[in-house]
Short mmCIF file of C-alpha atoms in Angstrom, two decimals:
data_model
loop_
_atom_site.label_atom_id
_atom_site.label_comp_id
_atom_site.label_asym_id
_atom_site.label_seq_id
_atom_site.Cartn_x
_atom_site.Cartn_y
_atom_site.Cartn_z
CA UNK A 53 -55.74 104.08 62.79
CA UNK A 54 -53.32 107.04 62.59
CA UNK A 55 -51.90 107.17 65.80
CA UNK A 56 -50.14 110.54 67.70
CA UNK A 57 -46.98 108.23 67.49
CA UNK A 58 -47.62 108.53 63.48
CA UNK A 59 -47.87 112.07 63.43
CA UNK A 60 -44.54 112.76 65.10
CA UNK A 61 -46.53 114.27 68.21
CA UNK A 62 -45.35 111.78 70.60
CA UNK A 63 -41.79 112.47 71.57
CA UNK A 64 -41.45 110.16 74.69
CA UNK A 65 -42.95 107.53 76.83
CA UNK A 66 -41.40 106.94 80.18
CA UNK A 67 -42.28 104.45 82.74
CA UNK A 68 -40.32 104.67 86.15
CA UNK A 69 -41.83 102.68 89.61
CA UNK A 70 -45.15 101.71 87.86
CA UNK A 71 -45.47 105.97 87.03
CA UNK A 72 -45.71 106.78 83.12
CA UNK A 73 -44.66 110.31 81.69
CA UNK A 74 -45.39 111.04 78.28
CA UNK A 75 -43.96 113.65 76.23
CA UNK A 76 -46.09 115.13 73.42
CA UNK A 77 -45.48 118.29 71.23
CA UNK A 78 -47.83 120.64 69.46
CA UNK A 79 -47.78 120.82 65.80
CA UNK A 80 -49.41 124.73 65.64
CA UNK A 81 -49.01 127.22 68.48
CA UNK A 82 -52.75 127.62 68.24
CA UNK A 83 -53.87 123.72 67.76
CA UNK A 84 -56.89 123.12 69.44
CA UNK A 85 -56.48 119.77 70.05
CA UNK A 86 -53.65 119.55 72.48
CA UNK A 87 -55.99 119.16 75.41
CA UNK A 88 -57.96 116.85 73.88
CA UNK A 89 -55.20 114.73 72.93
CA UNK A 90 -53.78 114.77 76.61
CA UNK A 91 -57.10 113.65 77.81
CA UNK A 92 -57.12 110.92 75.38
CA UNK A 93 -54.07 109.64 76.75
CA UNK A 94 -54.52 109.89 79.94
CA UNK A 95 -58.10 107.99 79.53
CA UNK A 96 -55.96 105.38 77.49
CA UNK A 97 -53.33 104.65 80.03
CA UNK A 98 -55.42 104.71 83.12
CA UNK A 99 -57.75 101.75 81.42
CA UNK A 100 -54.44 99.92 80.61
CA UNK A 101 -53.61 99.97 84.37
CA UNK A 102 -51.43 103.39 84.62
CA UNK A 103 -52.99 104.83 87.49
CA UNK A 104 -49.97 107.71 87.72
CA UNK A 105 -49.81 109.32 84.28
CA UNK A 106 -48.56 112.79 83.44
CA UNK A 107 -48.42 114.49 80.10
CA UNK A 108 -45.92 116.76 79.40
CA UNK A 109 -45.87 119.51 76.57
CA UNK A 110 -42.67 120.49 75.16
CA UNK A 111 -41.73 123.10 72.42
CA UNK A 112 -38.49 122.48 71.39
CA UNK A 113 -37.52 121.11 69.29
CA UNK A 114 -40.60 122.67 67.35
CA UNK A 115 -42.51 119.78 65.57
CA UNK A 116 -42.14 119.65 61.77
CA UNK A 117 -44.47 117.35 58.79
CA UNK A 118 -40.91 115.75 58.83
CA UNK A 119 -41.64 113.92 61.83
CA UNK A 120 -44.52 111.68 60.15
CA UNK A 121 -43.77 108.51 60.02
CA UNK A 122 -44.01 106.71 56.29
CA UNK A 123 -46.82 104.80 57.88
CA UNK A 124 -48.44 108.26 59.03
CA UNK A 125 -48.79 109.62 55.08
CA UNK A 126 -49.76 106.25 54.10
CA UNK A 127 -52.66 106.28 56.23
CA UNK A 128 -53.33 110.05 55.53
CA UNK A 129 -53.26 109.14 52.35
CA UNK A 130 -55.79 106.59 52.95
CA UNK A 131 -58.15 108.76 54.26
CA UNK A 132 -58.38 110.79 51.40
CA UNK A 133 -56.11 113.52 53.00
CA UNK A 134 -52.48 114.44 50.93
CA UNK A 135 -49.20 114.09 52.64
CA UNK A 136 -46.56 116.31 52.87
CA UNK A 137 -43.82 115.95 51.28
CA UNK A 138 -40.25 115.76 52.88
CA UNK A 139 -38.37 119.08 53.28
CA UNK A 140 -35.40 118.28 55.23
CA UNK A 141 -33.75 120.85 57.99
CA UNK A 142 -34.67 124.45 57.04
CA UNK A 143 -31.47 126.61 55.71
CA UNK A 144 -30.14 129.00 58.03
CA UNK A 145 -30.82 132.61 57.35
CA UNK A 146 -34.30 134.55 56.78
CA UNK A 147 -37.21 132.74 55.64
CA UNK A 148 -37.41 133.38 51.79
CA UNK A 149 -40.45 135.22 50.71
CA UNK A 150 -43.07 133.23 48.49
CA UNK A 151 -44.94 135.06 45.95
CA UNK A 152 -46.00 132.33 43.79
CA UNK A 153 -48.59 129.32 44.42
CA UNK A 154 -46.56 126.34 45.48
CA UNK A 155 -45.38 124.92 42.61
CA UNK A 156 -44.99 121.55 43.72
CA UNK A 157 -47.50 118.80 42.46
CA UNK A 158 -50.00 117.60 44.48
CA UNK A 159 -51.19 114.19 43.35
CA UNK A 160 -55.62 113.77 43.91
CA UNK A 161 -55.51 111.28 46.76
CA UNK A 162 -59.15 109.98 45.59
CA UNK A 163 -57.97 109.33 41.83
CA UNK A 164 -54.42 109.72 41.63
CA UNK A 165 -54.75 112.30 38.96
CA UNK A 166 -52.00 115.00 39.18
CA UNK A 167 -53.79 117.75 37.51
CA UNK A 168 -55.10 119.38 41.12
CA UNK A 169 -55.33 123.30 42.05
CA UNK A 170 -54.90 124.46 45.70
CA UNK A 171 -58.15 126.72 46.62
CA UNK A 172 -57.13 127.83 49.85
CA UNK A 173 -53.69 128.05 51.70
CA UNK A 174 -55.78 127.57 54.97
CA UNK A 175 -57.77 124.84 55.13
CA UNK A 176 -60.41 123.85 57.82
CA UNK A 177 -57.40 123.57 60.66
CA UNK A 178 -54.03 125.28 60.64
CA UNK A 179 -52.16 122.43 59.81
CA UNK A 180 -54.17 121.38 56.35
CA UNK A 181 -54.21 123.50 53.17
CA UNK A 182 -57.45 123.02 50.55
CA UNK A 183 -56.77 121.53 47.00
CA UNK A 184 -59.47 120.53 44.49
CA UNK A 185 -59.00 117.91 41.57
CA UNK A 186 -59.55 118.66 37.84
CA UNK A 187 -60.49 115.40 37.07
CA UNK A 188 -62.82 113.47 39.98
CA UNK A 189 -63.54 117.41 40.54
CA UNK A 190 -63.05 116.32 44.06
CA UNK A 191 -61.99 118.95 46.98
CA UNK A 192 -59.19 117.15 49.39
CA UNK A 193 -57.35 118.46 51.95
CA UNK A 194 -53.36 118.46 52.16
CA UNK A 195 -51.43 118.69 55.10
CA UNK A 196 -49.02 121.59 54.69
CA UNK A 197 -45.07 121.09 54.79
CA UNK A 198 -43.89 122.56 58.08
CA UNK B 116 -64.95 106.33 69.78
CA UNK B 117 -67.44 105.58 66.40
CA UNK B 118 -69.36 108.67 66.04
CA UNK B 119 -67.62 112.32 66.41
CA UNK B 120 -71.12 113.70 68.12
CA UNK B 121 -71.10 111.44 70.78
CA UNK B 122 -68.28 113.36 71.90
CA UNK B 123 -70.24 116.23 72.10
CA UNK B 124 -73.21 115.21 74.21
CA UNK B 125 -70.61 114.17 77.53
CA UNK B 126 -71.82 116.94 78.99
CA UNK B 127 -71.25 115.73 81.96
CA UNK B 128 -67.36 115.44 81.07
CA UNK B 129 -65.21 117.85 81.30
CA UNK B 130 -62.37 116.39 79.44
CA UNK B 131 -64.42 116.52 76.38
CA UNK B 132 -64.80 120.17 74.40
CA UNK B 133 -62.38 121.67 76.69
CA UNK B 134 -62.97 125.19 75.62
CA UNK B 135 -64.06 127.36 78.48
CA UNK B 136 -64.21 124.49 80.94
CA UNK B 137 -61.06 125.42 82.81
CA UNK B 138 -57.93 126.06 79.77
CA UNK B 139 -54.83 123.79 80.89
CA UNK B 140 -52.14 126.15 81.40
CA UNK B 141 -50.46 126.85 78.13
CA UNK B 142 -47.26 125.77 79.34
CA UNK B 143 -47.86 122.48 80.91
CA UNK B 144 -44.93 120.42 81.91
CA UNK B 145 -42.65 122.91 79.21
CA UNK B 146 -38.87 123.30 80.66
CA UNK B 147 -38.82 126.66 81.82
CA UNK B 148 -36.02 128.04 83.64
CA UNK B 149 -35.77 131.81 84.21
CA UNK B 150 -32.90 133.17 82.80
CA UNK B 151 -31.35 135.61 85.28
CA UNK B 152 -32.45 139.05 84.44
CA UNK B 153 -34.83 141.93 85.70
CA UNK B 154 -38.36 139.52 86.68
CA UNK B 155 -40.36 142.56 86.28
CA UNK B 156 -38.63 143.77 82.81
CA UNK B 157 -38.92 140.26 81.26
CA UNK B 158 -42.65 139.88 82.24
CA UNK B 159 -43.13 143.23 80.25
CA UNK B 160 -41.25 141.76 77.46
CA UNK B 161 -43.53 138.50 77.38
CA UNK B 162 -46.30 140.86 77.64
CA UNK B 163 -45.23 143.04 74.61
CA UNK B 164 -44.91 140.41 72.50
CA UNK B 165 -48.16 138.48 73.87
CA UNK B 166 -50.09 141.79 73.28
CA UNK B 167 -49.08 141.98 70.00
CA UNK B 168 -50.47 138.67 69.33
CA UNK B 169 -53.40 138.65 71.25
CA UNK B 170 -55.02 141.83 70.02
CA UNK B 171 -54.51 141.28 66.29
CA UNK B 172 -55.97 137.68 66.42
CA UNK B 173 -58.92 139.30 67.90
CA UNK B 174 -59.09 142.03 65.55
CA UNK B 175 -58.36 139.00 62.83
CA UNK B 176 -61.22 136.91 64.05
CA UNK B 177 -63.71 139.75 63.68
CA UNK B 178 -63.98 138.69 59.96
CA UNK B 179 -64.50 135.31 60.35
CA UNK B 180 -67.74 135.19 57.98
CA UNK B 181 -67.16 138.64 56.68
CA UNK B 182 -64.62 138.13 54.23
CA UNK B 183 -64.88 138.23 50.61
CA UNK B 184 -64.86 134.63 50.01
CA UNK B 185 -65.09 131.35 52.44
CA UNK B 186 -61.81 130.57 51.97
CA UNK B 187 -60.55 133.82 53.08
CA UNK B 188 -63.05 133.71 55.76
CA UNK B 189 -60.79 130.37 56.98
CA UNK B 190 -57.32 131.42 56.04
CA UNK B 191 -58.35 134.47 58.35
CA UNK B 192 -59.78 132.75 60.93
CA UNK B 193 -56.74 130.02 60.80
CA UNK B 194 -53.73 132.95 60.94
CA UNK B 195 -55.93 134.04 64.34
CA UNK B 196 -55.65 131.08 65.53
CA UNK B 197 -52.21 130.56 65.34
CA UNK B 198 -51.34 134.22 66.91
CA UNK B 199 -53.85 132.82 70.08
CA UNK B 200 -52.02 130.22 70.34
CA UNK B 201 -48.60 132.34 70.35
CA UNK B 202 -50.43 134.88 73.10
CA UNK B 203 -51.44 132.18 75.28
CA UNK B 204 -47.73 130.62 75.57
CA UNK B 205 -46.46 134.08 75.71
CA UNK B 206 -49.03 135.62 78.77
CA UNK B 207 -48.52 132.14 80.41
CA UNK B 208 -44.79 132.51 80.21
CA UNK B 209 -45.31 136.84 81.50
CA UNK B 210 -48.03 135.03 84.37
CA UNK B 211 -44.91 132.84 85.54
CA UNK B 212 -41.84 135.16 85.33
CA UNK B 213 -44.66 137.76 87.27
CA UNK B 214 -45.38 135.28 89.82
CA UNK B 215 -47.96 137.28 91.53
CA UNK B 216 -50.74 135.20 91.35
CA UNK B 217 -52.15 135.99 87.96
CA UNK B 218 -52.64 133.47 85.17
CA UNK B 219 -53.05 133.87 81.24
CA UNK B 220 -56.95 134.74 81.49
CA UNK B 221 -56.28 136.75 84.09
CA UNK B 222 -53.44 138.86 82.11
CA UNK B 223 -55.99 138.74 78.76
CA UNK B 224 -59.50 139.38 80.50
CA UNK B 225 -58.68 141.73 83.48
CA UNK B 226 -56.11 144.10 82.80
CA UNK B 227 -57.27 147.55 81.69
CA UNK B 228 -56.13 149.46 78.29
CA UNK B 229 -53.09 151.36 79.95
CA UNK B 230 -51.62 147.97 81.00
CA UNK B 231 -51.62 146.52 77.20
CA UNK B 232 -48.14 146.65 75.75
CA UNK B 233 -49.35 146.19 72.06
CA UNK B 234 -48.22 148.10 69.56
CA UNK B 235 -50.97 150.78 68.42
CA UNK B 236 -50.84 148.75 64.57
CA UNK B 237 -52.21 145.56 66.06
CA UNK B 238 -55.31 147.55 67.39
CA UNK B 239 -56.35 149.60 64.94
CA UNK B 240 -59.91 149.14 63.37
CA UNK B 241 -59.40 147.72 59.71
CA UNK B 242 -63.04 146.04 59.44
CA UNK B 243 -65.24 144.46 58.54
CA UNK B 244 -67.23 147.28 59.74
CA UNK B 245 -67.51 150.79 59.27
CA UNK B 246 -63.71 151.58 60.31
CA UNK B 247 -62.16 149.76 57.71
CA UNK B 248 -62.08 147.75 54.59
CA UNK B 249 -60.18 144.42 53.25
CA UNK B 250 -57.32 146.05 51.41
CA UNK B 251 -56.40 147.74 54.85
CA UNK B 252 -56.50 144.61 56.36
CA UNK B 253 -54.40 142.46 53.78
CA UNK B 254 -51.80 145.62 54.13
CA UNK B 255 -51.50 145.19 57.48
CA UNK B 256 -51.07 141.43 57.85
CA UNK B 257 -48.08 142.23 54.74
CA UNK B 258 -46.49 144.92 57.41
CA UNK B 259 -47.57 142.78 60.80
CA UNK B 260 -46.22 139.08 59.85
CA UNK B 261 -43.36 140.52 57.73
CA UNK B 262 -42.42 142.69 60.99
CA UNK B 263 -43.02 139.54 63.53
CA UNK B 264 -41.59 137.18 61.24
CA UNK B 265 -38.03 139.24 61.10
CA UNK B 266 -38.16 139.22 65.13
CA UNK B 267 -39.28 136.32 65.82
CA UNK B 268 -36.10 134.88 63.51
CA UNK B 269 -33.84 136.86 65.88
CA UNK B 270 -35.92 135.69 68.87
CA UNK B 271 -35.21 131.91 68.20
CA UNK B 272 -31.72 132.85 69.71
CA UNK B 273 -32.41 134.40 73.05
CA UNK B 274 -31.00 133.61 76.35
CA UNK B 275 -35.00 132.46 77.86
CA UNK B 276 -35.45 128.85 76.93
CA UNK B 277 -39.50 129.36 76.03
CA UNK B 278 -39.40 132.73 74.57
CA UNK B 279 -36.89 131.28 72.34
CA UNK B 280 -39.29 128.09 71.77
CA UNK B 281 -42.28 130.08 71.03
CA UNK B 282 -40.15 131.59 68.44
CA UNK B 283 -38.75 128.61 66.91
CA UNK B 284 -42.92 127.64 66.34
CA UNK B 285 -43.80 130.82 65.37
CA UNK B 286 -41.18 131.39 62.87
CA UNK B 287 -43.01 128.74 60.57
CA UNK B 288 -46.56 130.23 61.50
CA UNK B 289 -45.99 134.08 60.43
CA UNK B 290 -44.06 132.57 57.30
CA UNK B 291 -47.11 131.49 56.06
CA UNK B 292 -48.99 134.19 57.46
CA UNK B 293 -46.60 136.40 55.42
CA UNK B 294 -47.07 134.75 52.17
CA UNK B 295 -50.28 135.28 51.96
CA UNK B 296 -50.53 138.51 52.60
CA UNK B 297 -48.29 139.22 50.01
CA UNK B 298 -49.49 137.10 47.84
CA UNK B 299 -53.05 138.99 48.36
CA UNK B 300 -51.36 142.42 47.92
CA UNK B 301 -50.11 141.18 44.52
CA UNK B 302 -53.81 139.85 43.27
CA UNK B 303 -55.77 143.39 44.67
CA UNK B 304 -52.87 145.31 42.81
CA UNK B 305 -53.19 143.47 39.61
CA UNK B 306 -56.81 142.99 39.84
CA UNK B 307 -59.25 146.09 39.02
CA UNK B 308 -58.43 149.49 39.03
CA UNK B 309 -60.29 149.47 42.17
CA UNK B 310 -58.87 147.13 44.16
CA UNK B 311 -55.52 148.33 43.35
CA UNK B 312 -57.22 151.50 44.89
CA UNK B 313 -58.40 149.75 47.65
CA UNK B 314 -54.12 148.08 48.47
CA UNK B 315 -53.10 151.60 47.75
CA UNK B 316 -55.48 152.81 50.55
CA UNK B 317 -54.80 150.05 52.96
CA UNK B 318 -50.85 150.69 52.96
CA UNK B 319 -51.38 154.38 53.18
CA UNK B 320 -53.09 153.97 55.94
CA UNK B 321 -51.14 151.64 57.96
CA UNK B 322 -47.90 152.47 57.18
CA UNK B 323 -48.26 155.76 59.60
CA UNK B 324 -47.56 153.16 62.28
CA UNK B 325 -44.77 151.11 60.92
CA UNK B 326 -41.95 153.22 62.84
CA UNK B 327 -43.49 152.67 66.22
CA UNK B 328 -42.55 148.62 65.30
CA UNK B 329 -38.88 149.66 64.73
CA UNK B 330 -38.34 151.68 67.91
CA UNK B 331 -36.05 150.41 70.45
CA UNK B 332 -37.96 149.94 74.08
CA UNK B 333 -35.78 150.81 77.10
CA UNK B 334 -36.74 146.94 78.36
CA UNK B 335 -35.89 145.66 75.02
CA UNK B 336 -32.89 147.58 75.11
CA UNK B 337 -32.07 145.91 79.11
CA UNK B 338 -32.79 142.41 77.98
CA UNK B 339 -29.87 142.26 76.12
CA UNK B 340 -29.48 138.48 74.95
CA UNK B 341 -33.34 137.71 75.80
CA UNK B 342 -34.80 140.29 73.87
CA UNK B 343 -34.53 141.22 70.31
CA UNK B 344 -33.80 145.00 69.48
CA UNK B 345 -36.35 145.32 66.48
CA UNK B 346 -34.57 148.19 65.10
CA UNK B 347 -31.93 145.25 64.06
CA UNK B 348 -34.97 143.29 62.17
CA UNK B 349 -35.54 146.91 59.78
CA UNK B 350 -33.00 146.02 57.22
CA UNK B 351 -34.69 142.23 56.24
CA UNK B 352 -38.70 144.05 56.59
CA UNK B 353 -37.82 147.09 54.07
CA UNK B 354 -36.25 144.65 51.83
CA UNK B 355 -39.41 142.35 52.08
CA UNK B 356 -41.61 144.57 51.58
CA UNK B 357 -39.77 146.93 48.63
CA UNK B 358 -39.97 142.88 46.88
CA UNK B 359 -43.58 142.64 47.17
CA UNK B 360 -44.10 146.70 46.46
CA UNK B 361 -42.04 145.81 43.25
CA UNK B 362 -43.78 142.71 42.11
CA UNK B 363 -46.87 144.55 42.44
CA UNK B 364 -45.96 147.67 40.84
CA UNK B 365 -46.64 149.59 43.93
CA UNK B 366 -44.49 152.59 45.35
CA UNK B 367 -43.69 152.58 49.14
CA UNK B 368 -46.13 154.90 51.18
CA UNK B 369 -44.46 157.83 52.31
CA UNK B 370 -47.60 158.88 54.67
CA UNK B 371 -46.30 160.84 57.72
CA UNK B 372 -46.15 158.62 60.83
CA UNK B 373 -48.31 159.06 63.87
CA UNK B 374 -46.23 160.08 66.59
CA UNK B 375 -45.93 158.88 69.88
CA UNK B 376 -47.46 160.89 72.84
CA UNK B 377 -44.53 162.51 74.48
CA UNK B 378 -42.12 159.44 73.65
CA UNK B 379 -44.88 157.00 74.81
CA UNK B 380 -46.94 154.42 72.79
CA UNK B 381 -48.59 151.57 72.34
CA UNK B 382 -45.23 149.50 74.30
CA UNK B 383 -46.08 152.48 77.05
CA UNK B 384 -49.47 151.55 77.39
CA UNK B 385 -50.65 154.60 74.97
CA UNK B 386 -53.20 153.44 72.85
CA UNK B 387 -55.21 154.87 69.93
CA UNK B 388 -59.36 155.19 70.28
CA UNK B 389 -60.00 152.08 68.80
CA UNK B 390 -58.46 149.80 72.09
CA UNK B 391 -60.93 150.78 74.58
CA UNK B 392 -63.81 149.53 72.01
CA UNK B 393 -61.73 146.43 71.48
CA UNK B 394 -61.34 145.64 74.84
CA UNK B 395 -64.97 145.84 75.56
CA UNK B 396 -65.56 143.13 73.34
CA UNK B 397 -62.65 140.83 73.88
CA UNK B 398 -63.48 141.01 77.63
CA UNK B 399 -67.23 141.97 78.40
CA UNK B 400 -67.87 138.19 78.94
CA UNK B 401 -64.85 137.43 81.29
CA UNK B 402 -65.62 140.52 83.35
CA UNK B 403 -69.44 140.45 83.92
CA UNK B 404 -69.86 136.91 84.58
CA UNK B 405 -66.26 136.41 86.60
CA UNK B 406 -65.18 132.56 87.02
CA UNK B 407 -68.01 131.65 84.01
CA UNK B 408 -67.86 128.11 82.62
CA UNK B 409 -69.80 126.56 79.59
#
């Protein structure tokens, strides 16, 4: 199971006088699922005996793919979905402009092959981009370095 | 829980498909002090800067299953997304600075066209319909996220703890927002002689409201440290754009800009035609059936 701890969402767990605060970050402005995912925990530690649980959101430090744990791509991986790759602390100045397609290469996570073409930048949430493989022919879906 | 549509027949719980059943404020549990400065000036900064976002994700999602191709369709649809979820932080953050009361549906759904702070770009009609076409609205995601991007770089710095946040976040976002754009303007350019016609057109047109991005706000200008002067963001969005004018072969428009309405616009509340038509549909829901769940 890929767990919010694997995706770097969970900053901090807290448990003071039998009250648990946890800490959780978005990964998009926009991502839909924050609400769910506070629900989730809530439901989570109220049937593990928390009866006083709050969830707290914080932006900053703003979450980045680096925050995945190695378990996290393994298991994305696994589910037929390609990690990102690392990309360290972003350089200081303006955000250089991109013209090109990314040039990096994005192994098939079905077959392994490495001949694979991104179709879309934007795949079916913010967070994933769409690739398909040459060889199995299969589309997969990468998450996008962030 | 096995099966993802079992989720989806809890009617009965709330917690489950949250959308429209009572949003959790945007800013739960964020550290938010107020930095000390003019409330009423940094609630119309938020608000500016919300605007912005709001309007042109609606404007954005209006082609979701109109573009030329489903990916586009989704790469649309996803950059809207992300600029909804930049609006919502931002009119949360304007709601709590306000403190009068109001909260972020309240600042989206019931305020009338005078009180948007938008800039007039954002609002402008650019399609899928009649008004507009999808080189216009390629060139004006090039000019919008190249614009934002350069800001929101300079915004990452200020003196309010979540403005400066929602930057940090939003920094990534437009960058990829950006890219695509351009790379877009570089494919219609080098495509057909028609859709070269068709980028031509589209910068043309929205490049008559590019100065209006640029101009220095009397509350921009009194935030000083919380709010970035976007006349200081010019310099990194000419040379931006002259790259991707050059990789595409393209010259710069030189189409005359549409001038403000004695020295007000779109930060003034002064809005083109196409807002109050906008606003119908972004809030007809919200406003006939006030307090509606689903």
């Amino acid at each position: 199971m890929l767990t919010l701890a694997d995706l770097g969402v969970l900053r901090d767990v807290r448990e003071d006088d039998g009250r648990v605060t946890v800490t959780i970050t978005p990964t998009y402005s926009g991502c839909p699922a924050m609400d769910e995912m506070r629900a989730d925990l809530v439901d989570q530690l109220t049937a593990a005996g928390y009866a006083d649980v709050e969830v707290r959101t914080v932006l900053h430090p703003a979450w980045t793919t680096d925050w995945i744990s190695e378990d996290g791509l393994r298991k994305l991986a696994d589910h037929g979905i390609a990690p990102p790759q690392r990309i360290g602390p972003r350089a200081v100045g303006p955000v250089p402009l991109n013209l090109e397609p990314p040039s990096r290469r994005v192994p098939c996570p079905r077959c392994g092959s490495a001949r694979t073409t991104e179709l879309s930048r934007f795949g079916s949430t913010a967070c994933k981009a769409l690739r398909r493989c040459e060889d199995c022919r299969e589309p997969f879906e990468q998450i996008k370095e962030l | 829980m096995d099966n993802a549509y079992d989720g989806l027949t809890d009617a009965g719980e709330e917690k489950h498909w949250a959308f429209g059943t009572g949003f959790t404020a945007a800013l739960a549990g964020v550290g938010r002090d107020i930095p000390a400065v003019d409330r009423d000036s940094l609630t119309a900064y938020c608000l500016m800067l919300g605007d912005d976002a709001l309007v042109y994700s609606q404007r954005l999602a209006e082609w979701c299953s109109r573009a030329p191709e489903l990916e586009e369709d989704v790469a649309l649809a996803n950059i809207a997304l992300d600029l909804l979820g930049q609006a919502r932080l931002l009119l949360s953050r304007a709601a709590e600075v306000e403190d009068a009361g109001r909260d972020e549906d309240a600042l989206a759904y019931l305020r009338d066209e005078r009180q948007f702070r938008n800039v007039r770009l954002v609002e402008l009609d650019c399609g899928p319909g009649p008004g507009g076409d999808f080189g216009t609205t390629i060139a004006r995601l090039l000019v919008f996220s190249t614009w934002r991007l350069a800001v929101f770089q300079r915004l990452v710095s200020s003196a309010d703890p979540v403005l400066a946040a929602v930057a940090a976040k939003g920094v990534k976002e437009l960058a990829y927002h950006r890219d695509h754009a351009a790379q877009w303007v570089l494919r219609l350019a080098g495509g057909t002689e028609y859709s070269r016609e068709r980028i031509v057109a589209g910068l043309d047109k929205v490049w008559a409201f590019t100065e209006e991005l640029f101009a220095t706000h009397p509350i921009e200008a009194e935030l000083d440290g919380v709010a970035v002067d976007p006349a200081a963001a010019r310099a990194e969005f000419d040379q931006v754009i002259d790259t991707v004018l050059s990789a595409a072969s393209l010259e710069r428009p030189q189409t005359t800009q549409v001038a403000a309405l004695a020295g007000q616009a779109g930060r003034d509340g002064i809005h083109t035609e196409a807002m109050g038509y906008l606003l119908a549909e972004l809030q007809h829901i919200a406003r006939s059936m006030p307090g509606a769940v689903w």
